[in-house]
XYZ file of C-alpha atoms in Angstrom:
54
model
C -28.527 42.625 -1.251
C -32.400 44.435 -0.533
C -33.072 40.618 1.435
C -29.747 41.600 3.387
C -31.116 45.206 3.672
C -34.826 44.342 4.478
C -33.628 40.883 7.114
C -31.722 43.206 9.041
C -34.533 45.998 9.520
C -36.923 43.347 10.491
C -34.420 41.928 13.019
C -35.322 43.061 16.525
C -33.313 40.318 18.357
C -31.141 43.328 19.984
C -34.133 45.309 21.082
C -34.839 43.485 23.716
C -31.014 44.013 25.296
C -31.490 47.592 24.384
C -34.812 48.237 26.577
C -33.742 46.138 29.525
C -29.938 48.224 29.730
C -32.063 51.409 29.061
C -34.385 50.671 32.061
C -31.301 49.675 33.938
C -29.691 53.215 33.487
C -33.063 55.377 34.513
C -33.299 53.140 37.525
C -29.531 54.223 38.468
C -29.757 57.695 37.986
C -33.274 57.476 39.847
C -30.823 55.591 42.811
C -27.703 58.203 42.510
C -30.053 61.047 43.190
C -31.908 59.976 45.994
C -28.999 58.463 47.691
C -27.163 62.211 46.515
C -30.469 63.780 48.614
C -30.450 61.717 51.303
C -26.496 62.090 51.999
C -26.859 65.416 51.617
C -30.119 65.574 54.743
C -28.334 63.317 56.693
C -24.655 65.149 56.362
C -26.313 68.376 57.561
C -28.302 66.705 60.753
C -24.302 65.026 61.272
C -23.120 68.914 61.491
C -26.031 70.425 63.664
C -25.322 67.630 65.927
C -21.603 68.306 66.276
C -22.221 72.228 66.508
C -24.914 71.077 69.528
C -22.141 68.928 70.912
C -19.179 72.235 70.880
């Protein structure tokens, strides 16, 4: 049973999977809040426009 306890602490097949999803996740929140920014500059030129354009 401590082999069973001390193989699986020494395992690090999983970590691997583990980094590359958490590096995935930053990299989409880093994505959602510039594309969040940049809709939000671009909706705002959309509406000085169409106030020009009245």
């Amino acid at each position: 049973m401590a082999k069973l306890a001390s193989d699986f602490l020494r395992d690090e097949s999983g970590t691997t999977a583990i980094e590359y999803a958490l590096i995935a996740s930053c990299i989409s929140i880093v994505i959602l809040v510039a594309v969040t920014g940049i809709g939000s500059s671009v909706n705002g030129r959309f509406v000085a426009v169409g106030n020009g354009l009245k």
